[in-house]
Amino acid sequence: MAAPAGDSSGGDRYRSHLAGEGEKDTVWRHGAPPTYDAVNSLFESGRTQEWPKGSLEETVQNAIKTWEMELSHKARLGDFKSVSPGRFTLSVNGGRALTGEETLAVGSYNALLAGPMLPATGAYDAAAETFESSHDLFRSAFPRGFAWEVLKVYSGPPVIAFKFRHWGHMEGPYKGHAPTGDKVQFYGVAVLKVDEQLRAEDVEVFYDPGELLAGLTKGAKEDDAAALAGMLKEAATVSASGAAESQPQSCPFLGSAKQQE
């Protein structure tokens, strides 16, 4: 669907600042604005709330979707329209607040999964992942995308507190774990401080990363599956060999006697 003149959505129903005069000098990470058809379809089929147009809930939901788009696809912080220049920070579960430039450098997944206890589990190590590798991991695990919705808004601007849900279907591998096809989701709350133009200044996110990672690591590890297949093949070979050896053997004396007859 073509966007109306002056519209910056590029035809996207939930995001702004994808197209138009304001984006003519934007540097896109992959050379062009992204399209969200697949994840929008997932969102529409799986959302639990459908907020009235123009409501505070819809406004917050679309603002966060726009911010996530800019963080994932714009290469320069100066091209962001959803954050307040020079004032944006992001903190997760009470950790150190990252500046806008730091968040842009590591990417959203590394920012959200930078907990000190995660590397020891083997489920995720933010220090070992780059912006690109982290996005590749989750694109592989969720081929149809990773949908996001606002569940409840507790307060309006300038300090917006809200509850959210993030979900996808694990139809691809994750760090050697086989796809399960299951829905993987987690819930969280966030506090978003905005300026007069509703641009984000400070974002605090609170959630349990175990909800997400437990679903992603539920599938069998590929090396474990290969080892099991090898063991089953060896067991079948031994069984077949044992069956051959257990076949009745003719008696040499009886055989000799038959020859003499």
mmCIF file of C-alpha atoms in Angstrom:
data_model
loop_
_atom_site.group_PDB
_atom_site.id
_atom_site.type_symbol
_atom_site.label_atom_id
_atom_site.label_comp_id
_atom_site.label_asym_id
_atom_site.label_seq_id
_atom_site.Cartn_x
_atom_site.Cartn_y
_atom_site.Cartn_z
ATOM 1 C CA MET A 1 0.000 0.000 0.000
ATOM 2 C CA ALA A 2 1.404 3.364 -0.985
ATOM 3 C CA ALA A 3 1.872 5.879 1.798
ATOM 4 C CA PRO A 4 0.090 9.255 1.530
ATOM 5 C CA ALA A 5 2.199 12.267 0.561
ATOM 6 C CA GLY A 6 4.158 13.517 3.554
ATOM 7 C CA ASP A 7 3.766 10.222 5.385
ATOM 8 C CA SER A 8 7.041 8.783 6.728
ATOM 9 C CA SER A 9 5.743 5.232 7.273
ATOM 10 C CA GLY A 10 6.628 3.938 3.823
ATOM 11 C CA GLY A 11 3.323 2.075 3.935
ATOM 12 C CA ASP A 12 4.030 0.342 7.244
ATOM 13 C CA ARG A 13 1.004 0.339 9.551
ATOM 14 C CA TYR A 14 2.930 0.551 12.817
ATOM 15 C CA ARG A 15 6.220 2.405 12.197
ATOM 16 C CA SER A 16 7.253 5.889 11.150
ATOM 17 C CA HIS A 17 10.454 7.422 9.752
ATOM 18 C CA LEU A 18 10.952 4.750 7.099
ATOM 19 C CA ALA A 19 10.502 6.998 4.080
ATOM 20 C CA GLY A 20 9.842 10.529 2.915
ATOM 21 C CA GLU A 21 11.793 13.766 2.812
ATOM 22 C CA GLY A 22 13.092 13.314 6.352
ATOM 23 C CA GLU A 23 14.871 10.106 5.393
ATOM 24 C CA LYS A 24 16.507 11.233 2.140
ATOM 25 C CA ASP A 25 19.964 11.356 3.762
ATOM 26 C CA THR A 26 19.519 8.425 6.141
ATOM 27 C CA VAL A 27 22.238 5.788 6.064
ATOM 28 C CA TRP A 28 20.597 2.351 6.219
ATOM 29 C CA ARG A 29 22.632 -0.592 7.506
ATOM 30 C CA HIS A 30 21.560 -2.802 4.629
ATOM 31 C CA GLY A 31 21.383 -0.138 1.959
ATOM 32 C CA ALA A 32 17.618 0.434 2.037
ATOM 33 C CA PRO A 33 14.711 0.705 4.479
ATOM 34 C CA PRO A 34 13.471 -2.637 5.870
ATOM 35 C CA THR A 35 10.073 -4.199 5.219
ATOM 36 C CA TYR A 36 8.042 -5.697 8.041
ATOM 37 C CA ASP A 37 5.349 -7.641 6.186
ATOM 38 C CA ALA A 38 6.165 -11.005 7.812
ATOM 39 C CA VAL A 39 6.422 -9.783 11.400
ATOM 40 C CA ASN A 40 3.373 -7.527 10.968
ATOM 41 C CA SER A 41 1.402 -10.599 9.906
ATOM 42 C CA LEU A 42 2.694 -12.509 12.945
ATOM 43 C CA PHE A 43 1.794 -9.572 15.179
ATOM 44 C CA GLU A 44 -1.740 -9.275 13.818
ATOM 45 C CA SER A 45 -2.449 -13.001 14.097
ATOM 46 C CA GLY A 46 -0.980 -13.398 17.573
ATOM 47 C CA ARG A 47 -1.623 -10.155 19.447
ATOM 48 C CA THR A 48 -3.838 -10.237 22.515
ATOM 49 C CA GLN A 49 -4.834 -6.558 22.351
ATOM 50 C CA GLU A 50 -6.045 -4.381 19.492
ATOM 51 C CA TRP A 51 -5.832 -0.805 20.673
ATOM 52 C CA PRO A 52 -8.132 1.949 19.345
ATOM 53 C CA LYS A 53 -6.507 4.218 16.788
ATOM 54 C CA GLY A 54 -5.022 7.276 18.452
ATOM 55 C CA SER A 55 -5.146 5.789 21.953
ATOM 56 C CA LEU A 56 -2.223 6.172 24.350
ATOM 57 C CA GLU A 57 -1.607 2.419 24.128
ATOM 58 C CA GLU A 58 -1.387 2.478 20.329
ATOM 59 C CA THR A 59 0.840 5.566 20.426
ATOM 60 C CA VAL A 60 3.280 3.914 22.846
ATOM 61 C CA GLN A 61 3.247 0.638 20.930
ATOM 62 C CA ASN A 62 4.004 2.277 17.599
ATOM 63 C CA ALA A 63 6.657 4.537 19.127
ATOM 64 C CA ILE A 64 8.543 1.533 20.495
ATOM 65 C CA LYS A 65 8.236 -0.312 17.171
ATOM 66 C CA THR A 66 9.669 2.751 15.414
ATOM 67 C CA TRP A 67 12.534 3.010 17.901
ATOM 68 C CA GLU A 68 13.354 -0.695 17.471
ATOM 69 C CA MET A 69 13.324 -0.243 13.676
ATOM 70 C CA GLU A 70 15.722 2.687 13.859
ATOM 71 C CA LEU A 71 18.039 0.889 16.277
ATOM 72 C CA SER A 72 18.170 -2.225 14.083
ATOM 73 C CA HIS A 73 18.368 -0.602 10.658
ATOM 74 C CA LYS A 74 19.795 2.934 10.824
ATOM 75 C CA ALA A 75 23.576 3.152 10.929
ATOM 76 C CA ARG A 76 23.879 6.617 12.494
ATOM 77 C CA LEU A 77 22.327 7.872 15.705
ATOM 78 C CA GLY A 78 21.921 11.274 14.059
ATOM 79 C CA ASP A 79 19.338 9.739 11.705
ATOM 80 C CA PHE A 80 17.112 8.611 14.597
ATOM 81 C CA LYS A 81 13.843 10.529 14.938
ATOM 82 C CA SER A 82 12.436 8.550 17.887
ATOM 83 C CA VAL A 83 15.035 9.540 20.510
ATOM 84 C CA SER A 84 16.144 12.845 21.987
ATOM 85 C CA PRO A 85 19.613 13.644 20.582
ATOM 86 C CA GLY A 86 22.378 13.427 23.162
ATOM 87 C CA ARG A 87 20.021 12.455 25.989
ATOM 88 C CA PHE A 88 18.982 8.880 25.256
ATOM 89 C CA THR A 89 19.992 6.066 27.637
ATOM 90 C CA LEU A 90 18.899 2.432 27.976
ATOM 91 C CA SER A 91 19.198 0.257 31.073
ATOM 92 C CA VAL A 92 18.063 -3.349 31.546
ATOM 93 C CA ASN A 93 17.181 -4.964 34.881
ATOM 94 C CA GLY A 94 18.899 -2.219 36.847
ATOM 95 C CA GLY A 95 22.208 -2.548 34.992
ATOM 96 C CA ARG A 96 24.456 0.244 33.797
ATOM 97 C CA ALA A 97 22.684 2.686 31.503
ATOM 98 C CA LEU A 98 24.017 2.613 27.951
ATOM 99 C CA THR A 99 24.244 5.802 25.937
ATOM 100 C CA GLY A 100 22.641 6.040 22.540
ATOM 101 C CA GLU A 101 25.954 5.464 20.776
ATOM 102 C CA GLU A 102 26.721 2.441 22.967
ATOM 103 C CA THR A 103 23.287 0.953 22.329
ATOM 104 C CA LEU A 104 23.668 1.487 18.588
ATOM 105 C CA ALA A 105 27.107 -0.174 18.639
ATOM 106 C CA VAL A 106 26.061 -3.376 20.436
ATOM 107 C CA GLY A 107 22.481 -3.679 19.154
ATOM 108 C CA SER A 108 19.214 -4.361 20.945
ATOM 109 C CA TYR A 109 19.793 -8.078 21.610
ATOM 110 C CA ASN A 110 23.194 -7.545 23.212
ATOM 111 C CA ALA A 111 21.800 -4.672 25.267
ATOM 112 C CA LEU A 112 18.885 -6.793 26.508
ATOM 113 C CA LEU A 113 20.984 -9.920 27.148
ATOM 114 C CA ALA A 114 24.039 -8.450 28.818
ATOM 115 C CA GLY A 115 23.300 -10.019 32.213
ATOM 116 C CA PRO A 116 26.438 -11.207 34.069
ATOM 117 C CA MET A 117 25.023 -14.668 34.809
ATOM 118 C CA LEU A 118 24.020 -15.602 31.259
ATOM 119 C CA PRO A 119 27.437 -16.551 29.805
ATOM 120 C CA ALA A 120 27.883 -19.340 32.392
ATOM 121 C CA THR A 121 24.641 -20.971 31.205
ATOM 122 C CA GLY A 122 25.884 -21.267 27.639
ATOM 123 C CA ALA A 123 22.603 -19.762 26.419
ATOM 124 C CA TYR A 124 24.006 -16.336 25.494
ATOM 125 C CA ASP A 125 27.176 -14.300 25.946
ATOM 126 C CA ALA A 126 26.761 -10.684 24.893
ATOM 127 C CA ALA A 127 30.510 -10.081 25.078
ATOM 128 C CA ALA A 128 31.089 -12.760 22.442
ATOM 129 C CA GLU A 129 28.456 -11.450 20.006
ATOM 130 C CA THR A 130 28.563 -8.487 17.655
ATOM 131 C CA PHE A 131 25.621 -6.398 16.476
ATOM 132 C CA GLU A 132 25.497 -8.480 13.291
ATOM 133 C CA SER A 133 25.968 -11.936 14.849
ATOM 134 C CA SER A 134 23.313 -11.312 17.487
ATOM 135 C CA HIS A 135 20.749 -10.303 14.879
ATOM 136 C CA ASP A 136 21.687 -13.289 12.719
ATOM 137 C CA LEU A 137 21.070 -15.615 15.685
ATOM 138 C CA PHE A 138 17.543 -14.389 16.275
ATOM 139 C CA ARG A 139 16.630 -14.041 12.601
ATOM 140 C CA SER A 140 17.638 -17.671 12.194
ATOM 141 C CA ALA A 141 15.620 -18.831 15.213
ATOM 142 C CA PHE A 142 12.539 -16.744 14.311
ATOM 143 C CA PRO A 143 12.229 -16.762 10.489
ATOM 144 C CA ARG A 144 8.818 -15.063 10.662
ATOM 145 C CA GLY A 145 10.077 -12.385 13.021
ATOM 146 C CA PHE A 146 9.851 -11.528 16.703
ATOM 147 C CA ALA A 147 6.578 -9.697 17.370
ATOM 148 C CA TRP A 148 6.012 -7.176 20.155
ATOM 149 C CA GLU A 149 2.900 -5.675 21.733
ATOM 150 C CA VAL A 150 1.892 -3.358 24.559
ATOM 151 C CA LEU A 151 -0.353 -5.100 27.085
ATOM 152 C CA LYS A 152 -1.089 -2.219 29.450
ATOM 153 C CA VAL A 153 -0.051 1.395 29.937
ATOM 154 C CA TYR A 154 0.097 2.530 33.557
ATOM 155 C CA SER A 155 0.951 6.223 33.112
ATOM 156 C CA GLY A 156 1.116 8.802 30.355
ATOM 157 C CA PRO A 157 3.840 11.253 29.263
ATOM 158 C CA PRO A 158 6.339 12.436 30.264
ATOM 159 C CA VAL A 159 7.030 9.231 32.230
ATOM 160 C CA ILE A 160 5.310 6.297 30.545
ATOM 161 C CA ALA A 161 5.187 2.977 32.374
ATOM 162 C CA PHE A 162 3.886 -0.030 30.485
ATOM 163 C CA LYS A 163 3.765 -3.827 30.314
ATOM 164 C CA PHE A 164 4.739 -5.651 27.116
ATOM 165 C CA ARG A 165 4.934 -9.076 25.487
ATOM 166 C CA HIS A 166 7.513 -10.322 22.936
ATOM 167 C CA TRP A 167 6.958 -13.556 20.990
ATOM 168 C CA GLY A 168 7.952 -15.652 17.983
ATOM 169 C CA HIS A 169 7.919 -19.248 16.745
ATOM 170 C CA MET A 170 11.203 -21.135 16.941
ATOM 171 C CA GLU A 171 11.228 -22.520 13.416
ATOM 172 C CA GLY A 172 14.988 -22.257 12.964
ATOM 173 C CA PRO A 173 18.075 -23.325 14.953
ATOM 174 C CA TYR A 174 19.577 -21.395 17.840
ATOM 175 C CA LYS A 175 23.224 -21.923 18.850
ATOM 176 C CA GLY A 176 23.136 -25.555 17.759
ATOM 177 C CA HIS A 177 19.719 -26.263 19.256
ATOM 178 C CA ALA A 178 17.262 -27.795 16.813
ATOM 179 C CA PRO A 179 14.028 -25.937 15.967
ATOM 180 C CA THR A 180 11.022 -26.930 18.063
ATOM 181 C CA GLY A 181 8.308 -25.020 16.211
ATOM 182 C CA ASP A 182 7.042 -23.842 19.617
ATOM 183 C CA LYS A 183 5.977 -20.341 20.505
ATOM 184 C CA VAL A 184 8.708 -18.640 22.537
ATOM 185 C CA GLN A 185 7.680 -15.543 24.470
ATOM 186 C CA PHE A 186 8.455 -13.372 27.430
ATOM 187 C CA TYR A 187 6.812 -10.547 29.340
ATOM 188 C CA GLY A 188 8.289 -7.411 30.836
ATOM 189 C CA VAL A 189 7.680 -3.894 32.046
ATOM 190 C CA ALA A 190 9.377 -0.679 30.987
ATOM 191 C CA VAL A 191 9.555 2.936 32.076
ATOM 192 C CA LEU A 192 10.024 5.413 29.248
ATOM 193 C CA LYS A 193 10.815 9.078 29.858
ATOM 194 C CA VAL A 194 10.026 11.270 26.832
ATOM 195 C CA ASP A 195 10.463 14.924 25.853
ATOM 196 C CA GLU A 196 7.804 17.336 24.561
ATOM 197 C CA GLN A 197 7.961 15.705 21.111
ATOM 198 C CA LEU A 198 7.497 12.231 22.636
ATOM 199 C CA ARG A 199 11.092 11.310 21.805
ATOM 200 C CA ALA A 200 12.701 8.826 24.195
ATOM 201 C CA GLU A 201 15.210 10.178 26.698
ATOM 202 C CA ASP A 202 15.594 7.385 29.240
ATOM 203 C CA VAL A 203 14.358 3.791 28.878
ATOM 204 C CA GLU A 204 14.411 1.255 31.703
ATOM 205 C CA VAL A 205 13.428 -2.347 30.886
ATOM 206 C CA PHE A 206 12.748 -5.125 33.385
ATOM 207 C CA TYR A 207 12.172 -8.750 32.386
ATOM 208 C CA ASP A 208 13.373 -12.319 32.976
ATOM 209 C CA PRO A 209 15.769 -13.372 30.171
ATOM 210 C CA GLY A 210 15.314 -16.984 31.284
ATOM 211 C CA GLU A 211 11.790 -16.914 29.817
ATOM 212 C CA LEU A 212 13.253 -16.238 26.386
ATOM 213 C CA LEU A 213 16.364 -18.407 26.520
ATOM 214 C CA ALA A 214 14.671 -21.465 28.044
ATOM 215 C CA GLY A 215 12.432 -21.690 24.990
ATOM 216 C CA LEU A 216 15.333 -21.222 22.583
ATOM 217 C CA THR A 217 17.481 -23.941 24.190
ATOM 218 C CA LYS A 218 14.736 -26.557 24.592
ATOM 219 C CA GLY A 219 15.506 -28.286 21.288
ATOM 220 C CA ALA A 220 18.142 -31.022 21.136
ATOM 221 C CA LYS A 221 21.679 -29.876 20.447
ATOM 222 C CA GLU A 222 22.809 -30.844 16.955
ATOM 223 C CA ASP A 223 25.965 -32.567 18.234
ATOM 224 C CA ASP A 224 23.897 -34.471 20.819
ATOM 225 C CA ALA A 225 21.468 -35.543 18.100
ATOM 226 C CA ALA A 226 24.354 -36.676 15.885
ATOM 227 C CA ALA A 227 25.886 -38.639 18.763
ATOM 228 C CA LEU A 228 22.542 -40.287 19.507
ATOM 229 C CA ALA A 229 22.087 -41.202 15.847
ATOM 230 C CA GLY A 230 25.563 -42.754 15.850
ATOM 231 C CA MET A 231 24.798 -44.770 18.979
ATOM 232 C CA LEU A 232 21.509 -46.028 17.524
ATOM 233 C CA LYS A 233 23.236 -47.024 14.286
ATOM 234 C CA GLU A 234 25.953 -48.861 16.207
ATOM 235 C CA ALA A 235 23.348 -50.625 18.353
ATOM 236 C CA ALA A 236 21.454 -51.701 15.236
ATOM 237 C CA THR A 237 24.659 -53.051 13.681
ATOM 238 C CA VAL A 238 25.521 -55.019 16.821
ATOM 239 C CA SER A 239 21.976 -56.380 16.999
ATOM 240 C CA ALA A 240 22.056 -57.500 13.375
ATOM 241 C CA SER A 241 25.461 -59.094 13.874
ATOM 242 C CA GLY A 242 24.263 -60.920 16.970
ATOM 243 C CA ALA A 243 21.216 -62.227 15.140
ATOM 244 C CA ALA A 244 23.399 -63.612 12.350
ATOM 245 C CA GLU A 245 25.669 -65.341 14.820
ATOM 246 C CA SER A 246 22.703 -66.932 16.592
ATOM 247 C CA GLN A 247 21.477 -68.794 13.479
ATOM 248 C CA PRO A 248 21.332 -72.633 14.026
ATOM 249 C CA GLN A 249 24.516 -74.378 12.878
ATOM 250 C CA SER A 250 24.429 -77.825 11.175
ATOM 251 C CA CYS A 251 26.083 -80.675 13.015
ATOM 252 C CA PRO A 252 29.262 -81.820 11.231
ATOM 253 C CA PHE A 253 28.743 -85.439 12.313
ATOM 254 C CA LEU A 254 25.196 -85.530 10.993
ATOM 255 C CA GLY A 255 26.364 -83.914 7.806
ATOM 256 C CA SER A 256 29.087 -86.562 7.497
ATOM 257 C CA ALA A 257 26.627 -89.327 8.196
ATOM 258 C CA LYS A 258 24.289 -88.069 5.476
ATOM 259 C CA GLN A 259 27.157 -88.055 3.032
ATOM 260 C CA GLN A 260 28.005 -91.694 3.960
ATOM 261 C CA GLU A 261 24.398 -92.758 3.408
#
